[in-house]
Structures are given as structure tokens and as C-alpha cells.
mmCIF file of C-alpha atoms and ligand atoms in Angstrom:
data_model
loop_
_atom_site.group_PDB
_atom_site.id
_atom_site.type_symbol
_atom_site.label_atom_id
_atom_site.label_comp_id
_atom_site.label_asym_id
_atom_site.label_seq_id
_atom_site.Cartn_x
_atom_site.Cartn_y
_atom_site.Cartn_z
ATOM 1 C CA MET L 1 3.753 6.173 -15.095
ATOM 2 C CA ILE L 2 0.932 8.362 -16.357
ATOM 3 C CA LEU L 3 1.312 10.672 -19.281
ATOM 4 C CA LEU L 4 -1.499 12.873 -20.872
ATOM 5 C CA LYS L 5 -0.517 14.798 -24.019
ATOM 6 C CA ASN L 6 -2.776 17.512 -25.132
ATOM 7 C CA VAL L 7 -5.984 15.793 -24.055
ATOM 8 C CA ASP L 8 -9.300 17.176 -25.039
ATOM 9 C CA LYS L 9 -12.704 15.876 -23.925
ATOM 10 C CA TYR L 10 -15.841 17.308 -25.442
ATOM 11 C CA TYR L 11 -19.433 16.719 -25.811
ATOM 12 C CA ASP L 12 -21.256 17.572 -29.159
ATOM 13 C CA SER L 13 -24.782 18.714 -29.340
ATOM 14 C CA ARG L 14 -26.484 19.560 -32.453
ATOM 15 C CA PHE L 15 -25.276 23.157 -32.535
ATOM 16 C CA GLN L 16 -22.122 23.190 -30.678
ATOM 17 C CA ARG L 17 -19.150 21.455 -29.182
ATOM 18 C CA THR L 18 -18.622 21.934 -25.481
ATOM 19 C CA PHE L 19 -15.089 21.273 -24.080
ATOM 20 C CA VAL L 20 -14.807 19.668 -20.678
ATOM 21 C CA LEU L 21 -11.035 19.255 -21.052
ATOM 22 C CA LYS L 22 -8.905 21.293 -23.286
ATOM 23 C CA GLY L 23 -5.228 20.720 -24.024
ATOM 24 C CA VAL L 24 -4.466 18.937 -20.729
ATOM 25 C CA ASN L 25 -0.795 17.828 -20.282
ATOM 26 C CA LEU L 26 -0.110 15.939 -17.211
ATOM 27 C CA GLU L 27 2.712 13.548 -16.157
ATOM 28 C CA VAL L 28 2.508 11.662 -12.935
ATOM 29 C CA ASN L 29 5.491 9.515 -11.586
ATOM 30 C CA GLN L 30 5.429 6.468 -9.485
ATOM 31 C CA GLY L 31 5.213 7.427 -5.769
ATOM 32 C CA GLU L 32 3.427 10.746 -6.283
ATOM 33 C CA PHE L 33 0.283 11.715 -4.424
ATOM 34 C CA VAL L 34 -1.477 14.242 -6.644
ATOM 35 C CA SER L 35 -4.600 16.266 -5.679
ATOM 36 C CA ILE L 36 -6.665 17.547 -8.439
ATOM 37 C CA MET L 37 -8.527 20.696 -7.402
ATOM 38 C CA GLY L 38 -10.795 23.336 -9.060
ATOM 39 C CA PRO L 39 -14.268 24.607 -9.055
ATOM 40 C CA SER L 40 -17.300 22.604 -9.661
ATOM 41 C CA GLY L 41 -17.780 21.669 -13.374
ATOM 42 C CA ALA L 42 -13.887 22.305 -14.078
ATOM 43 C CA GLY L 43 -13.510 18.725 -15.395
ATOM 44 C CA LYS L 44 -11.891 17.012 -12.409
ATOM 45 C CA SER L 45 -14.000 13.933 -12.332
ATOM 46 C CA THR L 46 -13.700 13.559 -16.109
ATOM 47 C CA LEU L 47 -9.967 13.808 -15.883
ATOM 48 C CA LEU L 48 -9.864 11.175 -13.111
ATOM 49 C CA ASN L 49 -12.117 8.923 -15.049
ATOM 50 C CA ILE L 50 -9.834 9.313 -18.169
ATOM 51 C CA ILE L 51 -6.822 8.406 -16.150
ATOM 52 C CA GLY L 52 -8.737 5.451 -14.638
ATOM 53 C CA LEU L 53 -9.655 4.313 -18.086
ATOM 54 C CA LEU L 54 -13.368 4.671 -17.302
ATOM 55 C CA ASP L 55 -13.621 7.307 -19.921
ATOM 56 C CA GLU L 56 -11.805 8.237 -23.080
ATOM 57 C CA PRO L 57 -10.177 11.339 -24.364
ATOM 58 C CA GLY L 58 -11.877 12.986 -27.348
ATOM 59 C CA ALA L 59 -8.429 13.892 -28.652
ATOM 60 C CA GLY L 60 -4.779 13.772 -27.600
ATOM 61 C CA GLU L 61 -2.780 10.958 -26.257
ATOM 62 C CA TYR L 62 -2.775 9.038 -22.923
ATOM 63 C CA TYR L 63 -0.090 6.544 -21.861
ATOM 64 C CA PHE L 64 -0.713 4.368 -18.787
ATOM 65 C CA TRP L 65 2.395 2.592 -17.547
ATOM 66 C CA ASP L 66 3.918 3.300 -21.030
ATOM 67 C CA ALA L 67 0.929 1.603 -22.879
ATOM 68 C CA PRO L 68 -0.853 3.948 -25.183
ATOM 69 C CA ALA L 69 -4.249 3.894 -23.423
ATOM 70 C CA HIS L 70 -5.915 5.559 -26.449
ATOM 71 C CA GLN L 71 -5.097 2.126 -28.218
ATOM 72 C CA ILE L 72 -6.028 -0.269 -25.398
ATOM 73 C CA LYS L 73 -8.974 -2.455 -26.417
ATOM 74 C CA GLU L 74 -12.117 -2.738 -24.296
ATOM 75 C CA LYS L 75 -11.381 -6.227 -23.163
ATOM 76 C CA GLN L 76 -7.808 -5.228 -22.053
ATOM 77 C CA LYS L 77 -9.170 -2.316 -20.206
ATOM 78 C CA VAL L 78 -11.111 -4.528 -17.864
ATOM 79 C CA GLN L 79 -7.931 -6.426 -17.254
ATOM 80 C CA TYR L 80 -6.162 -3.171 -16.496
ATOM 81 C CA HIS L 81 -8.859 -2.094 -14.107
ATOM 82 C CA ARG L 82 -8.643 -5.419 -12.290
ATOM 83 C CA SER L 83 -5.013 -5.520 -11.923
ATOM 84 C CA HIS L 84 -3.516 -2.029 -12.018
ATOM 85 C CA ILE L 85 -6.049 0.437 -10.780
ATOM 86 C CA GLY L 86 -7.903 0.769 -7.554
ATOM 87 C CA PHE L 87 -10.855 3.228 -7.193
ATOM 88 C CA ILE L 88 -12.546 4.901 -4.296
ATOM 89 C CA PHE L 89 -15.500 7.193 -4.425
ATOM 90 C CA GLN L 90 -17.227 9.708 -2.303
ATOM 91 C CA ALA L 91 -20.320 7.440 -1.903
ATOM 92 C CA PHE L 92 -18.127 4.376 -1.048
ATOM 93 C CA HIS L 93 -20.008 2.080 -3.639
ATOM 94 C CA LEU L 94 -19.742 -0.967 -1.381
ATOM 95 C CA ILE L 95 -21.944 -4.008 -2.217
ATOM 96 C CA ASP L 96 -24.897 -3.794 0.218
ATOM 97 C CA GLU L 97 -25.534 -7.526 0.111
ATOM 98 C CA LEU L 98 -22.041 -8.514 0.938
ATOM 99 C CA ASN L 99 -20.543 -8.330 4.341
ATOM 100 C CA VAL L 100 -17.156 -6.468 5.016
ATOM 101 C CA TYR L 101 -15.120 -9.614 4.436
ATOM 102 C CA GLU L 102 -16.829 -10.350 1.284
ATOM 103 C CA ASN L 103 -16.650 -6.874 -0.033
ATOM 104 C CA ILE L 104 -12.826 -6.818 0.411
ATOM 105 C CA GLU L 105 -12.485 -10.334 -1.033
ATOM 106 C CA THR L 106 -14.612 -9.543 -4.246
ATOM 107 C CA PRO L 107 -11.784 -8.308 -6.418
ATOM 108 C CA LEU L 108 -9.631 -11.368 -5.671
ATOM 109 C CA ILE L 109 -12.439 -13.697 -6.682
ATOM 110 C CA TYR L 110 -12.669 -11.834 -10.099
ATOM 111 C CA ARG L 111 -8.931 -12.246 -10.520
ATOM 112 C CA GLY L 112 -9.031 -15.973 -9.955
ATOM 113 C CA ILE L 113 -6.990 -16.005 -6.724
ATOM 114 C CA LYS L 114 -7.276 -19.237 -4.842
ATOM 115 C CA ALA L 115 -9.357 -19.432 -1.656
ATOM 116 C CA LYS L 116 -6.483 -19.998 0.702
ATOM 117 C CA GLU L 117 -4.466 -16.939 -0.606
ATOM 118 C CA ARG L 118 -7.668 -14.823 -0.586
ATOM 119 C CA LYS L 119 -8.236 -15.677 2.996
ATOM 120 C CA ALA L 120 -4.610 -14.644 3.927
ATOM 121 C CA LEU L 121 -4.834 -11.436 1.957
ATOM 122 C CA VAL L 122 -8.205 -10.424 3.488
ATOM 123 C CA ALA L 123 -7.161 -11.348 6.905
ATOM 124 C CA ASP L 124 -4.013 -9.255 6.511
ATOM 125 C CA LEU L 125 -5.886 -6.093 5.502
ATOM 126 C CA LEU L 126 -8.630 -6.493 8.064
ATOM 127 C CA ASP L 127 -5.863 -6.731 10.622
ATOM 128 C CA ARG L 128 -3.865 -3.773 9.278
ATOM 129 C CA PHE L 129 -6.967 -1.516 9.029
ATOM 130 C CA ASN L 130 -8.149 -2.538 12.492
ATOM 131 C CA ILE L 131 -11.486 -3.799 11.283
ATOM 132 C CA VAL L 132 -11.289 -7.525 12.217
ATOM 133 C CA ALA L 133 -14.159 -7.123 14.575
ATOM 134 C CA LYS L 134 -16.212 -5.612 11.746
ATOM 135 C CA LYS L 135 -15.805 -8.453 9.166
ATOM 136 C CA ASP L 136 -19.271 -9.980 9.494
ATOM 137 C CA LEU L 137 -21.109 -6.622 9.364
ATOM 138 C CA PHE L 138 -22.846 -5.185 6.305
ATOM 139 C CA PRO L 139 -22.112 -1.809 5.005
ATOM 140 C CA ASN L 140 -25.268 -0.255 6.376
ATOM 141 C CA GLN L 141 -24.051 -1.341 9.865
ATOM 142 C CA LEU L 142 -20.924 0.814 9.531
ATOM 143 C CA SER L 143 -20.198 4.444 9.996
ATOM 144 C CA GLY L 144 -19.136 6.456 6.821
ATOM 145 C CA GLY L 145 -15.440 6.367 7.932
ATOM 146 C CA GLN L 146 -15.529 2.576 8.307
ATOM 147 C CA GLN L 147 -17.213 2.108 4.973
ATOM 148 C CA GLN L 148 -14.548 4.090 3.354
ATOM 149 C CA LEU L 149 -11.894 2.035 5.133
ATOM 150 C CA VAL L 150 -13.470 -1.098 3.704
ATOM 151 C CA ALA L 151 -13.697 0.519 0.253
ATOM 152 C CA ILE L 152 -9.937 1.437 0.525
ATOM 153 C CA ALA L 153 -9.193 -2.166 1.580
ATOM 154 C CA ARG L 154 -11.090 -3.499 -1.414
ATOM 155 C CA ALA L 155 -9.407 -1.039 -3.768
ATOM 156 C CA ILE L 156 -5.916 -1.941 -2.763
ATOM 157 C CA ILE L 157 -6.214 -5.662 -1.981
ATOM 158 C CA GLY L 158 -4.990 -6.554 -5.491
ATOM 159 C CA ASN L 159 -2.005 -4.393 -4.944
ATOM 160 C CA PRO L 160 -2.700 -1.934 -7.792
ATOM 161 C CA LYS L 161 -0.091 0.326 -9.289
ATOM 162 C CA LEU L 162 -2.406 3.304 -8.923
ATOM 163 C CA LEU L 163 -5.126 4.271 -6.461
ATOM 164 C CA LEU L 164 -7.787 6.890 -7.685
ATOM 165 C CA ALA L 165 -9.882 8.707 -5.229
ATOM 166 C CA ASP L 166 -12.840 10.916 -6.208
ATOM 167 C CA GLU L 167 -13.621 13.152 -3.087
ATOM 168 C CA PRO L 168 -12.777 10.301 -0.710
ATOM 169 C CA THR L 169 -13.788 12.360 2.363
ATOM 170 C CA GLY L 170 -16.734 14.147 0.692
ATOM 171 C CA ASN L 171 -19.307 12.280 2.690
ATOM 172 C CA LEU L 172 -17.393 12.118 5.968
ATOM 173 C CA HIS L 173 -17.379 14.088 9.182
ATOM 174 C CA SER L 174 -14.099 15.964 9.726
ATOM 175 C CA GLU L 175 -12.770 13.387 12.239
ATOM 176 C CA GLN L 176 -13.279 10.402 10.020
ATOM 177 C CA GLY L 177 -12.174 12.387 6.999
ATOM 178 C CA GLU L 178 -8.879 13.025 8.833
ATOM 179 C CA MET L 179 -8.522 9.328 9.543
ATOM 180 C CA ILE L 180 -9.011 8.482 5.917
ATOM 181 C CA MET L 181 -6.536 11.130 4.678
ATOM 182 C CA LYS L 182 -3.923 9.788 7.080
ATOM 183 C CA LEU L 183 -4.430 6.413 5.799
ATOM 184 C CA LEU L 184 -4.078 7.478 2.294
ATOM 185 C CA LYS L 185 -0.827 9.357 3.177
ATOM 186 C CA ASN L 186 0.536 6.172 4.850
ATOM 187 C CA LEU L 187 -0.327 4.191 1.774
ATOM 188 C CA ASN L 188 1.541 6.692 -0.389
ATOM 189 C CA GLU L 189 4.509 6.634 1.912
ATOM 190 C CA GLU L 190 4.696 2.997 1.411
ATOM 191 C CA GLY L 191 4.903 3.467 -2.307
ATOM 192 C CA MET L 192 1.359 3.668 -3.543
ATOM 193 C CA THR L 193 0.826 6.243 -6.382
ATOM 194 C CA ILE L 194 -2.444 8.100 -5.614
ATOM 195 C CA ILE L 195 -4.455 10.733 -7.471
ATOM 196 C CA GLN L 196 -7.369 12.260 -5.666
ATOM 197 C CA VAL L 197 -10.015 14.823 -6.580
ATOM 198 C CA THR L 198 -10.753 17.100 -3.557
ATOM 199 C CA HIS L 199 -12.394 20.434 -2.837
ATOM 200 C CA SER L 200 -10.476 20.760 0.466
ATOM 201 C CA GLU L 201 -7.266 22.752 0.400
ATOM 202 C CA GLU L 202 -6.499 20.948 3.826
ATOM 203 C CA ASN L 203 -6.876 17.430 2.385
ATOM 204 C CA ALA L 204 -4.852 18.359 -0.631
ATOM 205 C CA ARG L 205 -1.919 19.047 1.607
ATOM 206 C CA TYR L 206 -1.841 15.342 2.576
ATOM 207 C CA GLY L 207 -0.466 14.770 -0.935
ATOM 208 C CA THR L 208 2.715 15.857 -2.672
ATOM 209 C CA ARG L 209 1.467 18.011 -5.525
ATOM 210 C CA ILE L 210 -1.576 19.993 -6.517
ATOM 211 C CA VAL L 211 -3.031 20.305 -10.029
ATOM 212 C CA ARG L 212 -5.637 23.030 -10.416
ATOM 213 C CA LEU L 213 -8.111 22.872 -13.234
ATOM 214 C CA ILE L 214 -10.307 25.764 -14.379
ATOM 215 C CA ASP L 215 -12.605 25.420 -17.320
ATOM 216 C CA GLY L 216 -10.926 22.228 -18.294
ATOM 217 C CA GLN L 217 -7.534 23.555 -18.346
ATOM 218 C CA VAL L 218 -4.555 23.171 -16.023
ATOM 219 C CA GLN L 219 -4.234 26.463 -14.334
ATOM 220 C CA GLU L 220 -1.637 25.487 -11.805
ATOM 221 C CA ASP L 221 0.732 22.472 -11.092
ATOM 222 C CA SER L 222 2.781 22.778 -8.064
ATOM 223 C CA PRO L 223 4.357 20.814 -5.200
ATOM 224 C CA VAL L 224 2.771 20.885 -1.761
ATOM 225 C CA VAL L 225 4.770 22.984 0.635
ATOM 226 C CA ASN L 226 4.332 22.107 4.273
ATOM 227 C CA ARG L 227 2.805 18.696 3.708
ATOM 228 C CA LYS L 228 0.366 17.577 6.384
HETATM 229 P P1 LIG F 301 -15.908 18.417 -11.793
HETATM 230 O O1 LIG F 301 -15.587 17.074 -11.424
HETATM 231 O O2 LIG F 301 -14.743 19.403 -11.893
HETATM 232 O O3 LIG F 301 -17.142 19.017 -11.119
HETATM 233 P P2 LIG F 301 -16.917 17.091 -14.229
HETATM 234 O O4 LIG F 301 -15.744 16.368 -14.812
HETATM 235 O O5 LIG F 301 -17.854 16.209 -13.454
HETATM 236 O O6 LIG F 301 -16.415 18.365 -13.352
HETATM 237 O O7 LIG F 301 -17.766 17.776 -15.307
HETATM 238 C C1 LIG F 301 -17.203 18.845 -16.159
HETATM 239 C C2 LIG F 301 -18.327 19.235 -17.054
HETATM 240 O O8 LIG F 301 -18.583 18.297 -18.003
HETATM 241 C C3 LIG F 301 -19.483 19.718 -16.385
HETATM 242 O O9 LIG F 301 -19.910 20.989 -16.886
HETATM 243 C C4 LIG F 301 -20.456 18.659 -16.900
HETATM 244 O O10 LIG F 301 -21.820 19.181 -16.997
HETATM 245 C C5 LIG F 301 -19.934 18.282 -18.214
HETATM 246 N N1 LIG F 301 -20.304 16.863 -18.536
HETATM 247 C C6 LIG F 301 -20.074 15.758 -17.906
HETATM 248 N N2 LIG F 301 -20.502 14.670 -18.483
HETATM 249 C C7 LIG F 301 -21.281 15.117 -19.608
HETATM 250 C C8 LIG F 301 -21.993 14.493 -20.591
HETATM 251 N N3 LIG F 301 -22.199 13.128 -20.697
HETATM 252 N N4 LIG F 301 -22.549 15.266 -21.526
HETATM 253 C C9 LIG F 301 -22.305 16.638 -21.539
HETATM 254 N N5 LIG F 301 -21.714 17.309 -20.538
HETATM 255 C C10 LIG F 301 -21.094 16.517 -19.734
HETATM 256 P P1 LIG F 302 -10.413 -19.004 10.967
HETATM 257 O O1 LIG F 302 -10.250 -18.475 12.338
HETATM 258 O O2 LIG F 302 -10.588 -20.458 10.889
HETATM 259 O O3 LIG F 302 -9.468 -18.428 9.880
HETATM 260 P P2 LIG F 302 -12.347 -17.299 9.718
HETATM 261 O O4 LIG F 302 -13.689 -16.911 10.254
HETATM 262 O O5 LIG F 302 -11.192 -16.245 9.718
HETATM 263 O O6 LIG F 302 -11.860 -18.543 10.605
HETATM 264 O O7 LIG F 302 -12.455 -18.007 8.244
HETATM 265 C C1 LIG F 302 -13.205 -19.028 8.025
HETATM 266 C C2 LIG F 302 -13.632 -19.046 6.564
HETATM 267 O O8 LIG F 302 -14.701 -18.183 6.311
HETATM 268 C C3 LIG F 302 -12.457 -18.638 5.652
HETATM 269 O O9 LIG F 302 -12.474 -19.481 4.389
HETATM 270 C C4 LIG F 302 -12.820 -17.235 5.339
HETATM 271 O O10 LIG F 302 -12.421 -17.096 3.928
HETATM 272 C C5 LIG F 302 -14.298 -17.106 5.444
HETATM 273 N N1 LIG F 302 -14.743 -16.006 6.169
HETATM 274 C C6 LIG F 302 -14.289 -15.440 7.307
HETATM 275 N N2 LIG F 302 -14.951 -14.392 7.665
HETATM 276 C C7 LIG F 302 -15.869 -14.219 6.744
HETATM 277 C C8 LIG F 302 -16.893 -13.254 6.616
HETATM 278 N N3 LIG F 302 -17.145 -12.212 7.385
HETATM 279 N N4 LIG F 302 -17.746 -13.377 5.489
HETATM 280 C C9 LIG F 302 -17.576 -14.324 4.548
HETATM 281 N N5 LIG F 302 -16.515 -15.306 4.725
HETATM 282 C C10 LIG F 302 -15.731 -15.182 5.776
#
């Protein structure tokens, strides 16, 4: 599903080239739940952004769903984002001016889904995530955990092939973080492929595999034993 071959990412300044990723090889199959770990500055977010087509490798090859992503045109990328990849972030990134219902509905509007179908899809997720009573509230009226629930609902409402999460519990108290991790695990068990960046060894164990980056290189790639 995802294949990175010898991917480099670097930034050039006048006098030197600084590598953020160096020779990264990574294959992720459908149904996996991969946790990318490593110290701050190791290149985790950069790797996630390349996987999510938000950033481009400086060198090497990247295949997304067998398509050579290094050849995907900008216009197509937008299409890919909308239909194949869901994103969630540490800071939620909900739209403050839209209520819960509208935030979740937004990606469907962009994709040209008809009103009736949108309504059914949103109602379904509100119900499933147990937030029907919150549908008229705005993001600033919700707890962090609830905001992240809404962000996850928005990310998966288009039924993406892949869900990417950058420190999804980084802004949450442990109880709400646990709730979010359990939800991600459930989604994965239902077939959603997930890649998360996390600093937490505990949260990594909700997944199936840990990839550790150090100085832009894969230092360890191993299955999770004793999954949570
Ligand atoms: P992590 O997520 O592991 O903390 P990042 O992927 O965010 O790491 O960043 C890796 C490194 O890349 C950091 O040292 C950061 O300073 C550097 N970096 C990121 N973006 C740029 C940029 N636009 N120009 C130069 N360096 C950058
Ligand atoms: P019903 O019980 O008739 O389905 P709803 O309140 O669920 O009533 O929906 C009525 C209409 O308003 C639907 O078209 C739905 O898409 C929209 N809608 C429902 N809740 C919200 C909300 N919180 N924000 C924006 N639109 C909403």
C-alpha cells in the first residue's frame, strides 16, 4: 500500500545540505497500525507528511497505492488527499466557525456528495462516536478529547484508505488520550490502515508495529509484542 524506497529529504542553505531523512525504506501494508517514534527532530513529522503527500521527497521513490507519488501531479494530489487519506493532528485543526455537524460534513461537501447522503453519513458517525448531543456545539465548547473525536470523524467520513495521525493525543489528558487510542485501535481492527507519530511508548503499543527514527534514519522496525 505504501512503499518508500531510499527516500531522502534535505534542506539546502548557502553552505551546506542538511538531511532530515536519509535512505528511508518503509513498506506499510493494508490493515497495519504503525507507530513512528524517535527523538524530537528525528524527521517523524516530515516522514508522515511525505506519506500523506503534503511534502515531497528530495530523492528516492514513493509509491502510494501502487501509484508513483513522486510523479503525481499537484492537481491529482488534492484529489488523493480528499479521497484516500485522512489526517488528524495534535492541535485538532477544526474550523472554529463551524459547529460539530458542519466540521464533520465539510469533506463530503468538497467531494460533491449530495445533501441526503451527507446527512446520513454524518448522522451515522455522530451516533457511532456518541456525540449526537454535541452536534450543534462549536469546537471551543468541547473538551480536547471531544474535539479530537470530531477531528477523527471528519478524517474518516470519506472512508479513506489511510489515516495519518501526528501526535493525536499530544494535547490530551491521559484519560481522554486513552479514549482516543482505543478508538484508533477499533478503527484499525475494522480494517483502517493507520500511521501515527507518537512520543509515548504506551500509545505505540495500541498499534501493530513500531518504526523508530534517529537522525532521519530508520533505526528499528519491529512488531509490537503485547499489543494494548
Ligand atoms: P520530528 O517530527 O521528528 O520532531 P521533523 O520532521 O519535524 O522532526 O523535523 C526534522 C528536522 O527537519 C528538524 O531538525 C527540523 O528543524 C528540520 N526542518 C523541518 N522543516 C525544515 C525547513 N523548512 N527548513 C529547514 N529545516 C527544516
Ligand atoms: P432530522 O431529525 O429531521 O434529521 P436534523 O437536525 O438531524 O433533523 O437535520 C436537519 C437538517 O439540518 C439536515 O439537513 C442536516 O443535514 C442539518 N443539520 C443537522 N444538524 C446540524 C448542525 N448541527 N449543523 C448544521 N446542520 C445540521
